[in-house]
Coordinates of C-alpha atoms in Angstrom, one line a residue:
X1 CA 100.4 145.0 2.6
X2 CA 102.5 145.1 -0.4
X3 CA 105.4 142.0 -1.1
X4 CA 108.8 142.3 -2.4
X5 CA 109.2 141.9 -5.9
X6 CA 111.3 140.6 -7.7
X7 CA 111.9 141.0 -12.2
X8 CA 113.4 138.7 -13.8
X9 CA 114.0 139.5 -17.8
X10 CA 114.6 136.6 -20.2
X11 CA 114.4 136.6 -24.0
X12 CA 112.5 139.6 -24.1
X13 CA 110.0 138.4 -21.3
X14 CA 109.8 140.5 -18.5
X15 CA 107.5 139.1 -15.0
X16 CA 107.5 139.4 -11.5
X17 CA 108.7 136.8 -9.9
X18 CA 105.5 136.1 -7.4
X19 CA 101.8 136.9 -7.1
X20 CA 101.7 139.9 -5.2
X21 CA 100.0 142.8 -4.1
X22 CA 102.1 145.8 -5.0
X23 CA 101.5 149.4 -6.5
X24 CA 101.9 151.6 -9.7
X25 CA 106.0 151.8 -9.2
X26 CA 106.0 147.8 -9.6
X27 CA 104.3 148.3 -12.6
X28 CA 106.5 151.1 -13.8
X29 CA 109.5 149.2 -13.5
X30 CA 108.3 146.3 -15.6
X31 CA 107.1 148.6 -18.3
X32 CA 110.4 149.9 -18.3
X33 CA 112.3 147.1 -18.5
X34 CA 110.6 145.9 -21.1
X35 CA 110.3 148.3 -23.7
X36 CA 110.4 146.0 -27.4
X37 CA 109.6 143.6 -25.3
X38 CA 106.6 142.0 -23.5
X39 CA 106.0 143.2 -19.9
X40 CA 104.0 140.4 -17.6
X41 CA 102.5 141.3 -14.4
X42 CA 101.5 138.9 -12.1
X43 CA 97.4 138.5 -11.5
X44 CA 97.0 140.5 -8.0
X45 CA 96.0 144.1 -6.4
X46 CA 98.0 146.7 -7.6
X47 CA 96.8 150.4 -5.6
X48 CA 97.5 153.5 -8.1
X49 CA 98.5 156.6 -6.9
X50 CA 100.4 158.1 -9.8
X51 CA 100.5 157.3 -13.6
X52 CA 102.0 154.7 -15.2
X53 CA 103.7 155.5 -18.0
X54 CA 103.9 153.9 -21.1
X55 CA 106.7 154.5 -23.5
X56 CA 107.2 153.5 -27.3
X57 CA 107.4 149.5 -27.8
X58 CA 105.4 148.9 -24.6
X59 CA 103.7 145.3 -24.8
X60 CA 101.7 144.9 -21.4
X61 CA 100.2 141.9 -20.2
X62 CA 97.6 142.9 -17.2
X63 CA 95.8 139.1 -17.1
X64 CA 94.3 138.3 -13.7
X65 CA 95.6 141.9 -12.0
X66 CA 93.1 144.3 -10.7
X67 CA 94.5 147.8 -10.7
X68 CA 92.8 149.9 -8.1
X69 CA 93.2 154.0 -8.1
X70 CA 94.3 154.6 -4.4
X71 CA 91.4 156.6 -2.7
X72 CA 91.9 160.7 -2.9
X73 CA 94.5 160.8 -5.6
X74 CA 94.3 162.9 -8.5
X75 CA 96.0 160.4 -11.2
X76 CA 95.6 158.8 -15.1
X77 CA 95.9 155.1 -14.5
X78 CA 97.4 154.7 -17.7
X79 CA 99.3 157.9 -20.4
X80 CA 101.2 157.4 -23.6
X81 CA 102.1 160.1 -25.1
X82 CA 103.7 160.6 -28.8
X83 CA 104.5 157.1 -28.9
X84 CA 104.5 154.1 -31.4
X85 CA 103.5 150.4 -30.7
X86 CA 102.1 150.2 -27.6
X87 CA 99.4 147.5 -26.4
X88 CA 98.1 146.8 -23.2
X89 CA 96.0 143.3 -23.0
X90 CA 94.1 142.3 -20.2
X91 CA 93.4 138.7 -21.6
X92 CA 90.0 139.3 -20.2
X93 CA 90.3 138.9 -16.9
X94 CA 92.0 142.0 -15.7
X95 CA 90.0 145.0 -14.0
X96 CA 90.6 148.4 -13.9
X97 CA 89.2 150.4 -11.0
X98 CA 88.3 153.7 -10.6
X99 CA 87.5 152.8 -6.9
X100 CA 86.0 155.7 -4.6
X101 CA 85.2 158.9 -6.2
X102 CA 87.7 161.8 -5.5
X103 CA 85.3 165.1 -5.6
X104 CA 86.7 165.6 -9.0
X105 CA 84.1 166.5 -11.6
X106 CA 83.5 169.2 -14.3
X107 CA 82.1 171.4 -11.7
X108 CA 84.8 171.2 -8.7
X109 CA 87.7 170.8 -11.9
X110 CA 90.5 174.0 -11.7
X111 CA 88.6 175.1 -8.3
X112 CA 90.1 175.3 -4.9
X113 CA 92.8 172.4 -4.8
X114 CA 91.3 170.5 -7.6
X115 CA 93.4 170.0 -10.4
X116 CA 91.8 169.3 -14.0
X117 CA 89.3 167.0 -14.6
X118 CA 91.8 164.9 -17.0
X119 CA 93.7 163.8 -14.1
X120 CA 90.6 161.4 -13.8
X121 CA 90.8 159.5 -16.9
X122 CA 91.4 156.1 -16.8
X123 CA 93.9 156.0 -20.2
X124 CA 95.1 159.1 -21.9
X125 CA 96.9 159.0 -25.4
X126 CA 98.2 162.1 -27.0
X127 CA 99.9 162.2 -30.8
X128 CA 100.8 158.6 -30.7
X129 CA 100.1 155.5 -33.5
X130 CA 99.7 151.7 -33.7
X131 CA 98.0 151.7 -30.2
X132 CA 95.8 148.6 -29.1
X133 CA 93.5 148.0 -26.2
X134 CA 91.9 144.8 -25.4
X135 CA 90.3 142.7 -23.2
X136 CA 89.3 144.8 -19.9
X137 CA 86.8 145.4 -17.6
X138 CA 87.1 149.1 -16.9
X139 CA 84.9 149.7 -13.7
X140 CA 83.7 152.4 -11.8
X141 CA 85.7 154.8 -14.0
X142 CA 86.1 158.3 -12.1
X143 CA 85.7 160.5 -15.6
X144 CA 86.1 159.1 -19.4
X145 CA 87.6 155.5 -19.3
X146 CA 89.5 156.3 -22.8
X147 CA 91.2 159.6 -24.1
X148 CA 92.5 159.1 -27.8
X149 CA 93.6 162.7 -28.8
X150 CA 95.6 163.1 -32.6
X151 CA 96.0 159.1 -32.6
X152 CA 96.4 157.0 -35.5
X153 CA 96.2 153.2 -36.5
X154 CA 94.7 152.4 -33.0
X155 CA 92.5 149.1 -32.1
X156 CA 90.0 149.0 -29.1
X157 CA 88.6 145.7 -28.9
X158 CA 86.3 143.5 -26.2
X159 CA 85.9 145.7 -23.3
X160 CA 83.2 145.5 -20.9
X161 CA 82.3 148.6 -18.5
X162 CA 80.8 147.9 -15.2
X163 CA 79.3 150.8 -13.1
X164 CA 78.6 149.0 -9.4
X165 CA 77.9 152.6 -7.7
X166 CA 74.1 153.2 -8.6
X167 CA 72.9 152.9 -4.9
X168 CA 75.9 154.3 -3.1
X169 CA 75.6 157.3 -5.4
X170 CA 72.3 158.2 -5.8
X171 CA 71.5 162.2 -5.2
X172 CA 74.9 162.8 -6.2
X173 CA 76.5 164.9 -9.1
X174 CA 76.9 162.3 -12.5
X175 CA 80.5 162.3 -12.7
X176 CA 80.5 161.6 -17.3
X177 CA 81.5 158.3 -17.0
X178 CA 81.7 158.2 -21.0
X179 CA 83.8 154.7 -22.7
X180 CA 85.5 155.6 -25.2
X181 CA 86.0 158.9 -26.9
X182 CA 87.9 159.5 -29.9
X183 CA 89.0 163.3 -29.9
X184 CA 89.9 165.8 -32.6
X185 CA 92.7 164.9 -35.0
X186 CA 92.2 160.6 -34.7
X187 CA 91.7 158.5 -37.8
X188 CA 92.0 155.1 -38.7
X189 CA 90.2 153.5 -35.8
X190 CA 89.0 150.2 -34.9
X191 CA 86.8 149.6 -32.1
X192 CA 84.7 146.5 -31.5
X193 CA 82.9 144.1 -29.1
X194 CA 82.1 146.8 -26.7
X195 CA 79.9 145.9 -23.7
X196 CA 78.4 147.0 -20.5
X197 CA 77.4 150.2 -18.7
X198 CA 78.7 153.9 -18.8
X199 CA 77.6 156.5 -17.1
X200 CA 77.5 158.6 -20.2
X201 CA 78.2 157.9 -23.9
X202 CA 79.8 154.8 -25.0
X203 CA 81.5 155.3 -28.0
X204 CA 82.3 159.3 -28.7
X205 CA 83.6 161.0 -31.9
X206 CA 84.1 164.7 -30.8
X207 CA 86.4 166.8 -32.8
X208 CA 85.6 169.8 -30.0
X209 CA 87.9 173.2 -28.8
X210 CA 86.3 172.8 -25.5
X211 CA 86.9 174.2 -22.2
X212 CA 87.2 170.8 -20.2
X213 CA 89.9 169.1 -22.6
X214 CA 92.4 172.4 -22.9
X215 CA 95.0 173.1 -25.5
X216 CA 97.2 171.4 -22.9
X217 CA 96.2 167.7 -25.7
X218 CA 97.1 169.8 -28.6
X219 CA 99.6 168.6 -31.4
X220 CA 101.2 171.5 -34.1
X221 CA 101.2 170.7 -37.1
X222 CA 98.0 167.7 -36.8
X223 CA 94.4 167.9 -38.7
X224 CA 91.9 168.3 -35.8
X225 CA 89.8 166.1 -38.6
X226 CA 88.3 162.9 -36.8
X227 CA 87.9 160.4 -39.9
X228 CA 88.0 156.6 -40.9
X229 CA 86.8 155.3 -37.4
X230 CA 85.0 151.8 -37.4
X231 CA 82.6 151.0 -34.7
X232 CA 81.5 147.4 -34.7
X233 CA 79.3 145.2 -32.4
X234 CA 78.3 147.2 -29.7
X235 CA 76.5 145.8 -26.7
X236 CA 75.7 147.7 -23.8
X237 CA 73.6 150.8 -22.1
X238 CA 74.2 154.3 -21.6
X239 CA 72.8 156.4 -18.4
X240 CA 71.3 158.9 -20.5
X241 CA 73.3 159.8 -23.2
X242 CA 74.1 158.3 -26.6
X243 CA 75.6 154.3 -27.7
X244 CA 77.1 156.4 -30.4
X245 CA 77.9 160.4 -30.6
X246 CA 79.3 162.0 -33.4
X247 CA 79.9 165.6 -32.5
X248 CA 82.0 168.6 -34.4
X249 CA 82.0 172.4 -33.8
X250 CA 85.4 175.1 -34.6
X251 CA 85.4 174.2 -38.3
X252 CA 86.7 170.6 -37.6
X253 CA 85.8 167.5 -40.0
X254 CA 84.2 164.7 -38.8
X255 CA 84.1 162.3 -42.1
X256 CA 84.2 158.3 -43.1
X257 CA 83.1 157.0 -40.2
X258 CA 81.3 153.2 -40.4
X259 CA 78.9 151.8 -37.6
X260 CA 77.6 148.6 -37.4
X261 CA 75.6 145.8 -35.1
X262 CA 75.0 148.4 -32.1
X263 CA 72.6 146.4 -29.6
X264 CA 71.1 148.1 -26.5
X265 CA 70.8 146.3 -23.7
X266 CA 68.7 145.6 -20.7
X267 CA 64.7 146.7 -20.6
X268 CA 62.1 148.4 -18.6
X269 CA 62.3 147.5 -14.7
X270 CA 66.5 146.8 -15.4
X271 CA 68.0 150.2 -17.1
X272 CA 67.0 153.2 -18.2
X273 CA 67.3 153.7 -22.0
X274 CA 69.4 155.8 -23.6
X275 CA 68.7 159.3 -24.8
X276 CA 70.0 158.3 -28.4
X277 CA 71.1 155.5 -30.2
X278 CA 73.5 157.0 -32.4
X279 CA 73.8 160.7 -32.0
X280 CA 75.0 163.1 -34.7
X281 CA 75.4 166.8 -33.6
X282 CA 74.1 169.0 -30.8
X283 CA 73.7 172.1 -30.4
X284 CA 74.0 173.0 -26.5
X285 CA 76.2 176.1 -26.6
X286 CA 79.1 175.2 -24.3
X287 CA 80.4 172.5 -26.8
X288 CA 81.0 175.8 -29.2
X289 CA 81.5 178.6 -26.8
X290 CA 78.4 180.0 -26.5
X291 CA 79.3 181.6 -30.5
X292 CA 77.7 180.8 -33.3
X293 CA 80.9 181.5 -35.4
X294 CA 82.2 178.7 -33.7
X295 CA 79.1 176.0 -34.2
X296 CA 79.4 173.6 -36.7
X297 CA 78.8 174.3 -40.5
X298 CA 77.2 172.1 -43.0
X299 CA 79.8 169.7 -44.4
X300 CA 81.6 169.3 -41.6
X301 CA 80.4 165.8 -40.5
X302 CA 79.8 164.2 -43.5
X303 CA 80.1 160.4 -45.3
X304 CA 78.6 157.8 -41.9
X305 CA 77.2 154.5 -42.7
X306 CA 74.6 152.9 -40.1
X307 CA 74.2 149.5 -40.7
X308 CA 72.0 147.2 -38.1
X309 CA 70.4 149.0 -34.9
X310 CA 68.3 147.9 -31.8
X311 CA 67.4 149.6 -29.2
X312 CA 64.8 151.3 -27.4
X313 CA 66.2 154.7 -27.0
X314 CA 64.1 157.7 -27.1
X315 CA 65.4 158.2 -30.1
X316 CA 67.3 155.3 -32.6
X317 CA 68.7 158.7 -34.9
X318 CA 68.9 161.9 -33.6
X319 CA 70.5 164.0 -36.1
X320 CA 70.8 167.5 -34.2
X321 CA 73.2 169.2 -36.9
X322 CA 73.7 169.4 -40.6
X323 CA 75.0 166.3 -42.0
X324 CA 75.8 165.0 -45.7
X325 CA 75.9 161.4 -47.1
X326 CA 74.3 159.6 -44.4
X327 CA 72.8 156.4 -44.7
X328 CA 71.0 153.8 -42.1
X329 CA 69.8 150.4 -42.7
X330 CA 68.5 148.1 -40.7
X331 CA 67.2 149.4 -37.6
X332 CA 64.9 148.4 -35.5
X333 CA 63.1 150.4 -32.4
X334 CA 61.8 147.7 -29.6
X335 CA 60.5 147.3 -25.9
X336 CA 59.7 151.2 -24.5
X337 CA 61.8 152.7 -27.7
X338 CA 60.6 156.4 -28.6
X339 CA 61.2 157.8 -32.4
X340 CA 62.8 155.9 -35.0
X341 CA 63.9 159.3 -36.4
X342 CA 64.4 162.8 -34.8
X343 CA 65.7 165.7 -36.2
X344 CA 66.3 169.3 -35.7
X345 CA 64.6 171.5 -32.8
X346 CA 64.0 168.8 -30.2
X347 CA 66.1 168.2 -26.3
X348 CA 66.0 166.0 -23.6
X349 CA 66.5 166.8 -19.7
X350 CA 69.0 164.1 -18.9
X351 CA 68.1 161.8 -16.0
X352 CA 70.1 163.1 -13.0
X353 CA 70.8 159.6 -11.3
X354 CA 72.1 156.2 -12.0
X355 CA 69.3 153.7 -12.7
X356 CA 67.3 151.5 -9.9
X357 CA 64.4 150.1 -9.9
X358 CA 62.7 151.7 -7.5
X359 CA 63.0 154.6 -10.2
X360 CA 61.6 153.3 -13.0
X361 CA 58.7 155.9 -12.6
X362 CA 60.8 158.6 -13.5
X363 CA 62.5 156.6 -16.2
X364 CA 59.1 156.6 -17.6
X365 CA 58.9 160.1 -18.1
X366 CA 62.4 160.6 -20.4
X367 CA 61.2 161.9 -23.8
X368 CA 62.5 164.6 -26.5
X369 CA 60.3 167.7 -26.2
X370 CA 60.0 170.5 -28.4
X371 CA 62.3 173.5 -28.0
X372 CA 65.1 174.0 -26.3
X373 CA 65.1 174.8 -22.3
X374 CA 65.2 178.8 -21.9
X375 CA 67.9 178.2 -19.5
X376 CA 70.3 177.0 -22.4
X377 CA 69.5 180.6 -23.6
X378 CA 70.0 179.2 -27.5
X379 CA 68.9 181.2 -30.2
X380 CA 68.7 179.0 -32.8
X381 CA 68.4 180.4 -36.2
X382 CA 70.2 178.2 -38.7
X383 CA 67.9 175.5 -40.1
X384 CA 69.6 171.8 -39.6
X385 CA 70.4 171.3 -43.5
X386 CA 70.4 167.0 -44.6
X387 CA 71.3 166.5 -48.2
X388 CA 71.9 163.1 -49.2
X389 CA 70.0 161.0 -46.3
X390 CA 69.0 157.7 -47.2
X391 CA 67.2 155.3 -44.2
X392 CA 66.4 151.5 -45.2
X393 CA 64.2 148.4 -43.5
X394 CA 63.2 150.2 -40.2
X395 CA 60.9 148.5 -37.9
X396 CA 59.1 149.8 -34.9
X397 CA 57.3 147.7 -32.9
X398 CA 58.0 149.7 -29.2
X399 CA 55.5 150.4 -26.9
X400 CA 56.7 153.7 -25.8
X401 CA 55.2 155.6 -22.5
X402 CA 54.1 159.2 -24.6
X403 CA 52.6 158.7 -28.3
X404 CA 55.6 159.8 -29.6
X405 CA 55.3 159.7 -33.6
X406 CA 58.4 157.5 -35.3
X407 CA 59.4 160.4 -37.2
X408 CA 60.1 163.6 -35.4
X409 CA 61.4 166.3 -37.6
X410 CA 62.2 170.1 -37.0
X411 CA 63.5 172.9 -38.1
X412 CA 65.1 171.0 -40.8
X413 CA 65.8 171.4 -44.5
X414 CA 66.1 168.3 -46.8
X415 CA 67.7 168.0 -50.1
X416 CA 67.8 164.6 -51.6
X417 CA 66.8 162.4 -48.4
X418 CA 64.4 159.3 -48.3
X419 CA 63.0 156.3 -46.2
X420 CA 61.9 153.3 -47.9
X421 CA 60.6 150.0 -46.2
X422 CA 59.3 151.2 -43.1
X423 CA 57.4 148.5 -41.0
X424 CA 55.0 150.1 -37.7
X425 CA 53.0 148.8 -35.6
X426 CA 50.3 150.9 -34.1
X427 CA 52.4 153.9 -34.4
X428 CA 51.6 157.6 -35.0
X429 CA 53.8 158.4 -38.3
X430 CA 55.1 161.8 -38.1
X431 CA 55.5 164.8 -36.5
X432 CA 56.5 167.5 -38.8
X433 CA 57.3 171.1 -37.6
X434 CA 58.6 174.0 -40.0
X435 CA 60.4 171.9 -42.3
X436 CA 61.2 172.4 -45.9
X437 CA 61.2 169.5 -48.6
X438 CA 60.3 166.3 -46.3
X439 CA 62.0 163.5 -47.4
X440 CA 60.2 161.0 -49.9
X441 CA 58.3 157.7 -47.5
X442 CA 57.9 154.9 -49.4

């Protein structure tokens, strides 16, 4: 049952006057009331059923709440949109739940009553600047936690992601639960102490055209380029996909982007792994249309520093597309890990379900393969072209469940590329399929 409220705004300050249950319009009168100044809401339940907006000057204070989106409702928690100055803190306590799924996903979205599937992001900025976003645990998220779309100057800092649904929604369609993605035209990016669980990537650069995130996030007159974006201490696990994804396609830039102290958590019998570790490129045909004019061209991701990796995805690098300047130190490929290195002409089947024990079996059986499924219907012709690839200090000491070799490489050309200080143990080397100039091993 929600309580009256009551605001009360001194020197700037703006609270309510009571803990309280209350809903989205309680919030949205404090954000208003506030703007330039600092908008307090009391630790409680809040229920969600529309957006709250957030204008220019918006300084929110969430500690202690736990914002719940109301059951059946098609609804952002949070937009901003061409605005200046906003942060939203959760002093790291407050939760933000995504609560019981809706039947919105990327197959039911613009079908029947459904509206898109954007309405089931958690935050959604568009064309704004000096943005920050701290201390939340995002749960349960119904599609991407974070949208950052032609952003600048922006600061994500010590959120956790908790997925609680693995048993309740087992046999059911993944809903691509990614954290945080950083969409075409963003630069100038900070985003740090990053932990828990997605149900999908954690971390995303895609500069993409895509049919799922419409024209409707465009902004004239913007670079589409994605550049200058920090990633630092990352600790979590992904449900098959990537810690880290770089991805371009249309002829947009992906450039000066700096990764560091990425940590994958959890082990066999407690997660599955992820498919990558960091993730550069891909070449499944809806991200460019199903048109080759449209896939991504060599230069266009270009200039990303890798410094200090652990994991044991099935693969640490995956570099799937052409890349330039690209150098990795420091990583190390532990417990059930795969390849240290894969490149080119390789895939992996997703695992269609959250993790549980009880499927560890099947877990066991996630590896890249050769090829791409005939179902994808890719006729791949280009050769994945790396000029300039440097990788430092590697270790692998995984036990993985296939004899994958630490070095899987296809399809690939390579112009200037090397890997010194490599440390295996009992490891096959390589794996080398129709590749020209193989970079120097030392």
């Amino acid at each position: 049952m929600k309580k009256a409220l009551l605001s009360i705004c001194t020197a700037g300050l703006t609270v309510l006057s009571a803990l309280a249950d209350g809903t989205e319009n309680d919030i949205q009168r404090i954000v208003d009331a506030s703007v330039g100044g600092t908008a307090v809401i009391p630790p409680g339940r809040y229920e969600i059923a529309k957006s709250v907006i957030l204008p220019s000057g918006t300084n929110l204070k969430l500690a202690g709440c736990h914002l719940r989106m109301k059951d059946g409702v098609f609804a952002m928690m949070f937009k901003s949109i061409g605005t200046e100055n906003v942060t939203i803190d959760g002093g790291g306590t407050a939760i933000l739940d995504g609560g019981e799924p809706n039947g919105l996903n990327e197959d039911t979205s613009r079908t029947g009553n459904f509206p898109h599937i954007s309405n089931n992001l958690t935050f959604c900025f568009i064309g704004s600047r000096n943005l920050e976003v701290k201390g939340l645990e995002i749960r349960d998220h119904r599609w991407w936690a974070m949208m950052f779309t032609f952003c600048e100057k922006c600061r994500v800092s010590k959120i956790n992601f908790r997925l609680t649904r693995h048993r309740i929604d087992q046999g059911k369609r993944l809903r691509n639960q990614d954290g945080i993605d950083i969409r075409k035209g963003c630069s100038d990016f900070v985003i740090e102490d990053i932990s828990g669980e997605t149900g999908d990537d954690v971390v995303a650069m895609t500069a993409l055209s895509d049919a799922w995130v419409t024209k409707m996030f465009d902004v004239a007159g913007r670079s589409r380029d994605i550049h200058d974006i920090r990633v630092r201490r990352i600790r979590a696990t992904s449900v098959g996909c990537s810690l880290v994804r770089i991805l371009s396609h249309f002829g947009q830039r992906i450039y000066n982007i700096d990764i560091r102290d990425i940590v994958e958590m959890g082990g066999p019998g407690e997660t599955s792994p992820a498919q990558s570790a960091i993730r550069i490129g891909d070449r499944v045909p809806p991200y460019y249309r199903y048109k080759e004019e449209n896939a991504q061209r060599f230069g266009d991701v270009s200039d990303i520093f890798i410094d200090g990796v652990r994991t044991r995805a099935c693969a640490a690098i995956h570099t799937d597309d052409g890349v330039k300047n690209l150098t990795v130190k420091n990583v190390t490929l532990d417990r059930d890990g795969g390849s240290l290195w894969i490149v080119g002409g390789y895939t992996m089947i997703p695992m269609p379900f959250l993790y549980l024990p009880e499927l560890e079996q099947q877990v066991k059986y996630q590896t890249f393969i050769r090829g791409y499924p005939s179902a994808w219907n890719i006729r791949r012709r280009d050769t994945v072209r790396l000029e300039n690839v440097n990788f430092e200090n590697l270790k692998a000491v995984s036990r993985p469940h296939f004899d994958e070799a630490v070095f899987r490489l296809a399809d690939a050309e390579f112009i200037k590329c090397s890997v010194r200080g490599v440390s295996v143990e009992g490891r096959r080397m390589t794996e080398v399929s129709n590749c020209r100039n193989l970079p120097e091993f030392k």
